[in-house]
C-alpha cells in the first residue's frame, strides 16, 4: 500500500488491491487548524476507484518532503517540532533558523527549490564567533547559543507581542533561579523560570507556553529545558544580541 497525501491532508490517494483488482482509494478528510497549523483530521468520505495499475501511478500528488525535512532539521539540532509530515509553524520556525545560520535568505516560508538537497548536505550547526553568548532571532522565533567558536544550541522561543525586545546589543545584567511570578504581569501560578535579565525588566526565561509566534508581554520565552541550559552556561556580562523582526 502506498499513501499519497496532499500538503494540507484534506484529500489523499492510496493504492489498494481489492478482490484481485488494482485501484485507488480516494479519501476526503475534515481538517482542523489552530493558528493556521493542521492539528487534527477526520476521515469523512472514502471511494474506491478501479483503474489499471499503469494509470494508478499517474494519479494523485507527489509524496511530500516535509517529514524528511523535519527529521533532518531535528537531527541537526533545530526545533522542528514533531516529525509528522505536517508543514506547520514549528517546521517553518526551524527552517527559518537553518536559513539564518547557513547564511541563506531568511524567512518563515515553505521549503524552496534546492533547499532539500542543501539540508541533506548539512552536517551540523555551523561555526560562530569566539566566546560565549546568545542571539535572539525575532524573525524565526528562536534563541541561538554559541560557545567555543560554534553554535551549540538552537532553542524555540516566543518574543514580545508588542515588538519587544528591540533589536540591539545587550548583556546579561542579573539572574533569578527557579520559578517565580512576574511582578509586572502577575499570574495565578509562577510563570517565569531561570530568568536572565538583559535590559531592565526584559529577560530570557523559561515558560510552559512557547508558541511559534510572538506572544509574551515583552520578554523572550523559552522552554524550561532550554532555560536550564542557558541558566547553567551563561554568566552576568555575557552578550545578548537581538536581531530581525516578525
PDB file of C-alpha atoms in Angstrom:
ATOM      1  CA  UNK A   1       0.000   0.000   0.000  1.00  0.00           C
ATOM      2  CA  UNK A   2       1.372   3.394  -0.975  1.00  0.00           C
ATOM      3  CA  UNK A   3      -0.056   6.536   0.601  1.00  0.00           C
ATOM      4  CA  UNK A   4      -0.004   9.863  -1.223  1.00  0.00           C
ATOM      5  CA  UNK A   5      -1.356  12.836   0.731  1.00  0.00           C
ATOM      6  CA  UNK A   6      -1.790  16.429  -0.300  1.00  0.00           C
ATOM      7  CA  UNK A   7       0.149  19.066   1.639  1.00  0.00           C
ATOM      8  CA  UNK A   8      -2.999  20.101   3.518  1.00  0.00           C
ATOM      9  CA  UNK A   9      -4.012  16.496   4.262  1.00  0.00           C
ATOM     10  CA  UNK A  10      -7.542  17.383   3.159  1.00  0.00           C
ATOM     11  CA  UNK A  11      -7.530  14.676   0.490  1.00  0.00           C
ATOM     12  CA  UNK A  12      -5.380  11.697  -0.317  1.00  0.00           C
ATOM     13  CA  UNK A  13      -4.970   8.737  -2.648  1.00  0.00           C
ATOM     14  CA  UNK A  14      -4.000   5.248  -1.513  1.00  0.00           C
ATOM     15  CA  UNK A  15      -3.125   2.435  -3.897  1.00  0.00           C
ATOM     16  CA  UNK A  16      -5.153  -0.627  -2.949  1.00  0.00           C
ATOM     17  CA  UNK A  17      -5.918  -4.105  -4.250  1.00  0.00           C
ATOM     18  CA  UNK A  18      -9.397  -5.476  -3.641  1.00  0.00           C
ATOM     19  CA  UNK A  19     -10.732  -8.779  -4.992  1.00  0.00           C
ATOM     20  CA  UNK A  20      -7.566  -9.138  -7.067  1.00  0.00           C
ATOM     21  CA  UNK A  21      -8.041  -5.779  -8.827  1.00  0.00           C
ATOM     22  CA  UNK A  22      -5.733  -2.797  -8.521  1.00  0.00           C
ATOM     23  CA  UNK A  23      -7.207   0.625  -7.942  1.00  0.00           C
ATOM     24  CA  UNK A  24      -7.240   3.782  -5.845  1.00  0.00           C
ATOM     25  CA  UNK A  25      -8.982   4.591  -2.622  1.00  0.00           C
ATOM     26  CA  UNK A  26      -9.816   8.288  -2.600  1.00  0.00           C
ATOM     27  CA  UNK A  27     -10.075   9.647   0.954  1.00  0.00           C
ATOM     28  CA  UNK A  28     -11.526  13.021   1.965  1.00  0.00           C
ATOM     29  CA  UNK A  29     -10.783  14.491   5.386  1.00  0.00           C
ATOM     30  CA  UNK A  30     -12.212  17.249   7.526  1.00  0.00           C
ATOM     31  CA  UNK A  31      -9.171  19.230   8.697  1.00  0.00           C
ATOM     32  CA  UNK A  32      -8.947  21.225  11.948  1.00  0.00           C
ATOM     33  CA  UNK A  33      -6.433  24.084  12.157  1.00  0.00           C
ATOM     34  CA  UNK A  34      -5.213  26.094  15.141  1.00  0.00           C
ATOM     35  CA  UNK A  35      -3.386  29.329  14.294  1.00  0.00           C
ATOM     36  CA  UNK A  36      -3.065  28.123  10.709  1.00  0.00           C
ATOM     37  CA  UNK A  37      -1.490  24.808  11.683  1.00  0.00           C
ATOM     38  CA  UNK A  38      -3.205  21.486  10.977  1.00  0.00           C
ATOM     39  CA  UNK A  39      -3.797  19.789  14.333  1.00  0.00           C
ATOM     40  CA  UNK A  40      -6.411  17.147  13.581  1.00  0.00           C
ATOM     41  CA  UNK A  41      -8.090  15.411  10.653  1.00  0.00           C
ATOM     42  CA  UNK A  42     -11.088  13.125  10.428  1.00  0.00           C
ATOM     43  CA  UNK A  43     -11.997  10.826   7.529  1.00  0.00           C
ATOM     44  CA  UNK A  44     -15.387  11.900   6.173  1.00  0.00           C
ATOM     45  CA  UNK A  45     -15.602  10.119   2.800  1.00  0.00           C
ATOM     46  CA  UNK A  46     -13.995   7.154   1.070  1.00  0.00           C
ATOM     47  CA  UNK A  47     -14.336   5.887  -2.504  1.00  0.00           C
ATOM     48  CA  UNK A  48     -12.639   3.020  -4.344  1.00  0.00           C
ATOM     49  CA  UNK A  49     -11.778   3.819  -7.953  1.00  0.00           C
ATOM     50  CA  UNK A  50     -10.879   0.811 -10.143  1.00  0.00           C
ATOM     51  CA  UNK A  51      -8.088   1.581 -12.576  1.00  0.00           C
ATOM     52  CA  UNK A  52      -5.296  -0.388 -14.263  1.00  0.00           C
ATOM     53  CA  UNK A  53      -2.004  -0.190 -12.397  1.00  0.00           C
ATOM     54  CA  UNK A  54      -0.312   1.816 -15.158  1.00  0.00           C
ATOM     55  CA  UNK A  55      -2.942   4.538 -14.694  1.00  0.00           C
ATOM     56  CA  UNK A  56      -2.840   4.438 -10.910  1.00  0.00           C
ATOM     57  CA  UNK A  57       0.737   5.644 -10.732  1.00  0.00           C
ATOM     58  CA  UNK A  58      -0.244   8.806 -12.620  1.00  0.00           C
ATOM     59  CA  UNK A  59      -2.990   9.794 -10.175  1.00  0.00           C
ATOM     60  CA  UNK A  60      -2.539  11.870  -7.031  1.00  0.00           C
ATOM     61  CA  UNK A  61       0.226  14.196  -5.890  1.00  0.00           C
ATOM     62  CA  UNK A  62       3.920  13.607  -5.341  1.00  0.00           C
ATOM     63  CA  UNK A  63       4.999  12.470  -1.877  1.00  0.00           C
ATOM     64  CA  UNK A  64       5.617  15.455   0.396  1.00  0.00           C
ATOM     65  CA  UNK A  65       9.221  16.030   1.573  1.00  0.00           C
ATOM     66  CA  UNK A  66       8.026  17.637   4.826  1.00  0.00           C
ATOM     67  CA  UNK A  67       8.632  14.590   7.013  1.00  0.00           C
ATOM     68  CA  UNK A  68      12.198  14.241   5.741  1.00  0.00           C
ATOM     69  CA  UNK A  69      12.794  17.971   6.239  1.00  0.00           C
ATOM     70  CA  UNK A  70      11.536  17.743   9.825  1.00  0.00           C
ATOM     71  CA  UNK A  71      13.782  14.774  10.566  1.00  0.00           C
ATOM     72  CA  UNK A  72      16.829  16.444   9.022  1.00  0.00           C
ATOM     73  CA  UNK A  73      16.260  19.658  10.994  1.00  0.00           C
ATOM     74  CA  UNK A  74      15.706  17.738  14.224  1.00  0.00           C
ATOM     75  CA  UNK A  75      18.879  15.703  13.729  1.00  0.00           C
ATOM     76  CA  UNK A  76      20.843  18.937  13.172  1.00  0.00           C
ATOM     77  CA  UNK A  77      19.522  20.423  16.423  1.00  0.00           C
ATOM     78  CA  UNK A  78      16.807  22.766  15.172  1.00  0.00           C
ATOM     79  CA  UNK A  79      13.418  22.897  16.998  1.00  0.00           C
ATOM     80  CA  UNK A  80      11.220  21.465  14.237  1.00  0.00           C
ATOM     81  CA  UNK A  81       8.518  20.011  16.475  1.00  0.00           C
ATOM     82  CA  UNK A  82       7.033  16.541  15.853  1.00  0.00           C
ATOM     83  CA  UNK A  83       8.116  14.594  12.774  1.00  0.00           C
ATOM     84  CA  UNK A  84       4.583  14.206  11.440  1.00  0.00           C
ATOM     85  CA  UNK A  85       4.722  15.386   7.819  1.00  0.00           C
ATOM     86  CA  UNK A  86       2.625  18.478   8.606  1.00  0.00           C
ATOM     87  CA  UNK A  87       4.167  21.706   7.328  1.00  0.00           C
ATOM     88  CA  UNK A  88       3.194  23.917  10.255  1.00  0.00           C
ATOM     89  CA  UNK A  89       4.602  26.869  12.147  1.00  0.00           C
ATOM     90  CA  UNK A  90       7.089  24.788  14.153  1.00  0.00           C
ATOM     91  CA  UNK A  91       8.603  23.353  10.977  1.00  0.00           C
ATOM     92  CA  UNK A  92       8.786  26.840   9.457  1.00  0.00           C
ATOM     93  CA  UNK A  93      10.491  28.160  12.620  1.00  0.00           C
ATOM     94  CA  UNK A  94      13.242  25.544  12.369  1.00  0.00           C
ATOM     95  CA  UNK A  95      13.634  26.004   8.626  1.00  0.00           C
ATOM     96  CA  UNK A  96      13.941  29.762   9.165  1.00  0.00           C
ATOM     97  CA  UNK A  97      16.654  29.238  11.791  1.00  0.00           C
ATOM     98  CA  UNK A  98      18.569  26.890   9.494  1.00  0.00           C
ATOM     99  CA  UNK A  99      18.490  29.536   6.776  1.00  0.00           C
ATOM    100  CA  UNK A 100      19.755  32.141   9.239  1.00  0.00           C
ATOM    101  CA  UNK A 101      22.749  30.162  10.448  1.00  0.00           C
ATOM    102  CA  UNK A 102      23.597  28.883   6.975  1.00  0.00           C
ATOM    103  CA  UNK A 103      23.687  32.431   5.542  1.00  0.00           C
ATOM    104  CA  UNK A 104      20.691  31.954   3.268  1.00  0.00           C
ATOM    105  CA  UNK A 105      17.804  34.342   2.611  1.00  0.00           C
ATOM    106  CA  UNK A 106      15.885  34.300   5.899  1.00  0.00           C
ATOM    107  CA  UNK A 107      12.117  33.815   6.023  1.00  0.00           C
ATOM    108  CA  UNK A 108       9.437  31.571   7.514  1.00  0.00           C
ATOM    109  CA  UNK A 109       8.256  30.496   4.058  1.00  0.00           C
ATOM    110  CA  UNK A 110       7.930  26.872   2.899  1.00  0.00           C
ATOM    111  CA  UNK A 111      10.791  24.827   1.513  1.00  0.00           C
ATOM    112  CA  UNK A 112      12.327  26.414  -1.581  1.00  0.00           C
ATOM    113  CA  UNK A 113      13.812  24.705  -4.646  1.00  0.00           C
ATOM    114  CA  UNK A 114      17.250  23.322  -3.864  1.00  0.00           C
ATOM    115  CA  UNK A 115      16.875  23.548  -0.083  1.00  0.00           C
ATOM    116  CA  UNK A 116      16.131  19.875   0.495  1.00  0.00           C
ATOM    117  CA  UNK A 117      19.394  18.966  -1.199  1.00  0.00           C
ATOM    118  CA  UNK A 118      21.219  21.614   0.864  1.00  0.00           C
ATOM    119  CA  UNK A 119      19.674  20.267   4.066  1.00  0.00           C
ATOM    120  CA  UNK A 120      20.801  16.760   3.197  1.00  0.00           C
ATOM    121  CA  UNK A 121      24.334  18.093   2.759  1.00  0.00           C
ATOM    122  CA  UNK A 122      24.359  19.966   6.094  1.00  0.00           C
ATOM    123  CA  UNK A 123      26.398  18.076   8.670  1.00  0.00           C
ATOM    124  CA  UNK A 124      25.834  20.110  11.840  1.00  0.00           C
ATOM    125  CA  UNK A 125      25.447  23.559  13.337  1.00  0.00           C
ATOM    126  CA  UNK A 126      27.933  25.982  11.725  1.00  0.00           C
ATOM    127  CA  UNK A 127      30.834  27.938  13.187  1.00  0.00           C
ATOM    128  CA  UNK A 128      30.178  31.074  15.236  1.00  0.00           C
ATOM    129  CA  UNK A 129      32.157  33.940  16.714  1.00  0.00           C
ATOM    130  CA  UNK A 130      34.532  33.094  19.526  1.00  0.00           C
ATOM    131  CA  UNK A 131      33.331  33.470  23.083  1.00  0.00           C
ATOM    132  CA  UNK A 132      30.014  32.770  24.742  1.00  0.00           C
ATOM    133  CA  UNK A 133      26.650  34.444  24.172  1.00  0.00           C
ATOM    134  CA  UNK A 134      23.143  34.252  22.764  1.00  0.00           C
ATOM    135  CA  UNK A 135      21.268  35.692  19.809  1.00  0.00           C
ATOM    136  CA  UNK A 136      17.512  36.244  19.951  1.00  0.00           C
ATOM    137  CA  UNK A 137      16.055  35.931  16.446  1.00  0.00           C
ATOM    138  CA  UNK A 138      12.669  37.678  16.252  1.00  0.00           C
ATOM    139  CA  UNK A 139      12.163  36.647  12.613  1.00  0.00           C
ATOM    140  CA  UNK A 140      12.500  32.934  13.273  1.00  0.00           C
ATOM    141  CA  UNK A 141      11.369  32.942  16.928  1.00  0.00           C
ATOM    142  CA  UNK A 142      14.417  31.119  18.247  1.00  0.00           C
ATOM    143  CA  UNK A 143      17.357  31.702  20.580  1.00  0.00           C
ATOM    144  CA  UNK A 144      20.840  30.630  19.408  1.00  0.00           C
ATOM    145  CA  UNK A 145      23.552  29.813  21.954  1.00  0.00           C
ATOM    146  CA  UNK A 146      27.211  29.955  20.943  1.00  0.00           C
ATOM    147  CA  UNK A 147      30.361  28.831  22.705  1.00  0.00           C
ATOM    148  CA  UNK A 148      33.867  27.767  21.705  1.00  0.00           C
ATOM    149  CA  UNK A 149      33.504  29.162  18.181  1.00  0.00           C
ATOM    150  CA  UNK A 150      30.385  27.208  17.246  1.00  0.00           C
ATOM    151  CA  UNK A 151      26.631  27.380  17.612  1.00  0.00           C
ATOM    152  CA  UNK A 152      25.830  24.811  20.271  1.00  0.00           C
ATOM    153  CA  UNK A 153      22.037  25.033  20.695  1.00  0.00           C
ATOM    154  CA  UNK A 154      19.015  26.417  18.858  1.00  0.00           C
ATOM    155  CA  UNK A 155      16.025  26.833  21.177  1.00  0.00           C
ATOM    156  CA  UNK A 156      12.400  27.516  20.314  1.00  0.00           C
ATOM    157  CA  UNK A 157      11.368  30.953  21.578  1.00  0.00           C
ATOM    158  CA  UNK A 158       8.462  33.373  21.710  1.00  0.00           C
ATOM    159  CA  UNK A 159       9.247  37.092  21.805  1.00  0.00           C
ATOM    160  CA  UNK A 160       7.039  40.022  22.783  1.00  0.00           C
ATOM    161  CA  UNK A 161       3.713  40.503  21.054  1.00  0.00           C
ATOM    162  CA  UNK A 162       4.331  44.262  21.219  1.00  0.00           C
ATOM    163  CA  UNK A 163       7.593  44.066  19.259  1.00  0.00           C
ATOM    164  CA  UNK A 164       9.886  43.730  22.263  1.00  0.00           C
ATOM    165  CA  UNK A 165      12.735  43.260  22.762  1.00  0.00           C
ATOM    166  CA  UNK A 166      14.069  45.802  20.275  1.00  0.00           C
ATOM    167  CA  UNK A 167      16.975  44.802  18.019  1.00  0.00           C
ATOM    168  CA  UNK A 168      20.319  45.691  19.511  1.00  0.00           C
ATOM    169  CA  UNK A 169      23.250  44.554  21.615  1.00  0.00           C
ATOM    170  CA  UNK A 170      22.747  43.894  25.323  1.00  0.00           C
ATOM    171  CA  UNK A 171      24.301  41.809  28.080  1.00  0.00           C
ATOM    172  CA  UNK A 172      23.119  39.683  30.968  1.00  0.00           C
ATOM    173  CA  UNK A 173      22.595  42.074  33.899  1.00  0.00           C
ATOM    174  CA  UNK A 174      21.141  39.900  36.640  1.00  0.00           C
ATOM    175  CA  UNK A 175      19.600  36.465  37.119  1.00  0.00           C
ATOM    176  CA  UNK A 176      16.945  34.744  39.193  1.00  0.00           C
ATOM    177  CA  UNK A 177      16.911  30.995  39.613  1.00  0.00           C
ATOM    178  CA  UNK A 178      13.841  28.762  39.697  1.00  0.00           C
ATOM    179  CA  UNK A 179      10.165  29.585  39.205  1.00  0.00           C
ATOM    180  CA  UNK A 180       8.655  32.904  40.203  1.00  0.00           C
ATOM    181  CA  UNK A 181       5.741  35.147  39.232  1.00  0.00           C
ATOM    182  CA  UNK A 182       6.258  38.322  37.218  1.00  0.00           C
ATOM    183  CA  UNK A 183       5.700  41.445  39.313  1.00  0.00           C
ATOM    184  CA  UNK A 184       4.625  43.418  36.230  1.00  0.00           C
ATOM    185  CA  UNK A 185       2.317  40.693  34.879  1.00  0.00           C
ATOM    186  CA  UNK A 186       1.238  38.558  37.857  1.00  0.00           C
ATOM    187  CA  UNK A 187      -0.347  35.181  37.236  1.00  0.00           C
ATOM    188  CA  UNK A 188      -2.159  32.619  39.417  1.00  0.00           C
ATOM    189  CA  UNK A 189       0.942  30.406  39.335  1.00  0.00           C
ATOM    190  CA  UNK A 190       4.651  31.094  38.686  1.00  0.00           C
ATOM    191  CA  UNK A 191       5.248  31.996  35.034  1.00  0.00           C
ATOM    192  CA  UNK A 192       8.990  32.741  34.825  1.00  0.00           C
ATOM    193  CA  UNK A 193      11.772  30.169  35.255  1.00  0.00           C
ATOM    194  CA  UNK A 194      15.571  30.561  35.480  1.00  0.00           C
ATOM    195  CA  UNK A 195      15.333  34.195  34.422  1.00  0.00           C
ATOM    196  CA  UNK A 196      18.175  36.043  32.678  1.00  0.00           C
ATOM    197  CA  UNK A 197      17.544  39.820  32.655  1.00  0.00           C
ATOM    198  CA  UNK A 198      19.359  41.713  29.906  1.00  0.00           C
ATOM    199  CA  UNK A 199      17.526  45.047  29.514  1.00  0.00           C
ATOM    200  CA  UNK A 200      15.742  46.345  32.580  1.00  0.00           C
ATOM    201  CA  UNK A 201      12.760  44.077  33.218  1.00  0.00           C
ATOM    202  CA  UNK A 202      13.154  42.329  29.845  1.00  0.00           C
ATOM    203  CA  UNK A 203      14.565  38.843  30.180  1.00  0.00           C
ATOM    204  CA  UNK A 204      15.009  35.418  28.666  1.00  0.00           C
ATOM    205  CA  UNK A 205      13.099  32.978  30.859  1.00  0.00           C
ATOM    206  CA  UNK A 206      11.578  29.535  30.881  1.00  0.00           C
ATOM    207  CA  UNK A 207       7.855  29.130  30.296  1.00  0.00           C
ATOM    208  CA  UNK A 208       5.387  26.312  29.775  1.00  0.00           C
ATOM    209  CA  UNK A 209       3.855  28.259  26.862  1.00  0.00           C
ATOM    210  CA  UNK A 210       6.237  28.847  23.937  1.00  0.00           C
ATOM    211  CA  UNK A 211       4.150  29.183  20.741  1.00  0.00           C
ATOM    212  CA  UNK A 212       5.915  29.676  17.384  1.00  0.00           C
ATOM    213  CA  UNK A 213       4.991  33.377  17.270  1.00  0.00           C
ATOM    214  CA  UNK A 214       5.397  36.495  19.440  1.00  0.00           C
ATOM    215  CA  UNK A 215       3.117  36.063  22.467  1.00  0.00           C
ATOM    216  CA  UNK A 216       4.854  37.364  25.579  1.00  0.00           C
ATOM    217  CA  UNK A 217       4.461  40.758  27.246  1.00  0.00           C
ATOM    218  CA  UNK A 218       7.989  41.697  26.159  1.00  0.00           C
ATOM    219  CA  UNK A 219      10.336  39.006  27.421  1.00  0.00           C
ATOM    220  CA  UNK A 220      11.784  36.088  25.468  1.00  0.00           C
ATOM    221  CA  UNK A 221      10.129  32.806  26.437  1.00  0.00           C
ATOM    222  CA  UNK A 222      11.953  29.511  26.023  1.00  0.00           C
ATOM    223  CA  UNK A 223      11.067  26.030  27.254  1.00  0.00           C
ATOM    224  CA  UNK A 224      12.072  25.075  30.819  1.00  0.00           C
ATOM    225  CA  UNK A 225      14.619  22.643  29.373  1.00  0.00           C
ATOM    226  CA  UNK A 226      16.192  25.433  27.299  1.00  0.00           C
ATOM    227  CA  UNK A 227      16.148  27.738  30.336  1.00  0.00           C
ATOM    228  CA  UNK A 228      18.082  25.113  32.308  1.00  0.00           C
ATOM    229  CA  UNK A 229      20.843  25.061  29.674  1.00  0.00           C
ATOM    230  CA  UNK A 230      21.042  28.839  29.287  1.00  0.00           C
ATOM    231  CA  UNK A 231      20.999  29.500  33.036  1.00  0.00           C
ATOM    232  CA  UNK A 232      23.749  26.937  33.632  1.00  0.00           C
ATOM    233  CA  UNK A 233      26.049  28.207  30.863  1.00  0.00           C
ATOM    234  CA  UNK A 234      25.546  31.983  30.711  1.00  0.00           C
ATOM    235  CA  UNK A 235      27.075  34.468  33.154  1.00  0.00           C
ATOM    236  CA  UNK A 236      26.438  38.092  34.076  1.00  0.00           C
ATOM    237  CA  UNK A 237      28.084  40.240  31.421  1.00  0.00           C
ATOM    238  CA  UNK A 238      27.663  37.736  28.595  1.00  0.00           C
ATOM    239  CA  UNK A 239      26.359  39.332  25.380  1.00  0.00           C
ATOM    240  CA  UNK A 240      22.755  39.118  24.188  1.00  0.00           C
ATOM    241  CA  UNK A 241      22.119  40.153  20.603  1.00  0.00           C
ATOM    242  CA  UNK A 242      18.587  40.735  19.320  1.00  0.00           C
ATOM    243  CA  UNK A 243      18.020  40.616  15.548  1.00  0.00           C
ATOM    244  CA  UNK A 244      15.233  40.523  12.968  1.00  0.00           C
ATOM    245  CA  UNK A 245      11.529  41.321  13.006  1.00  0.00           C
ATOM    246  CA  UNK A 246       8.413  39.175  12.914  1.00  0.00           C
TER     247      UNK A 246
END
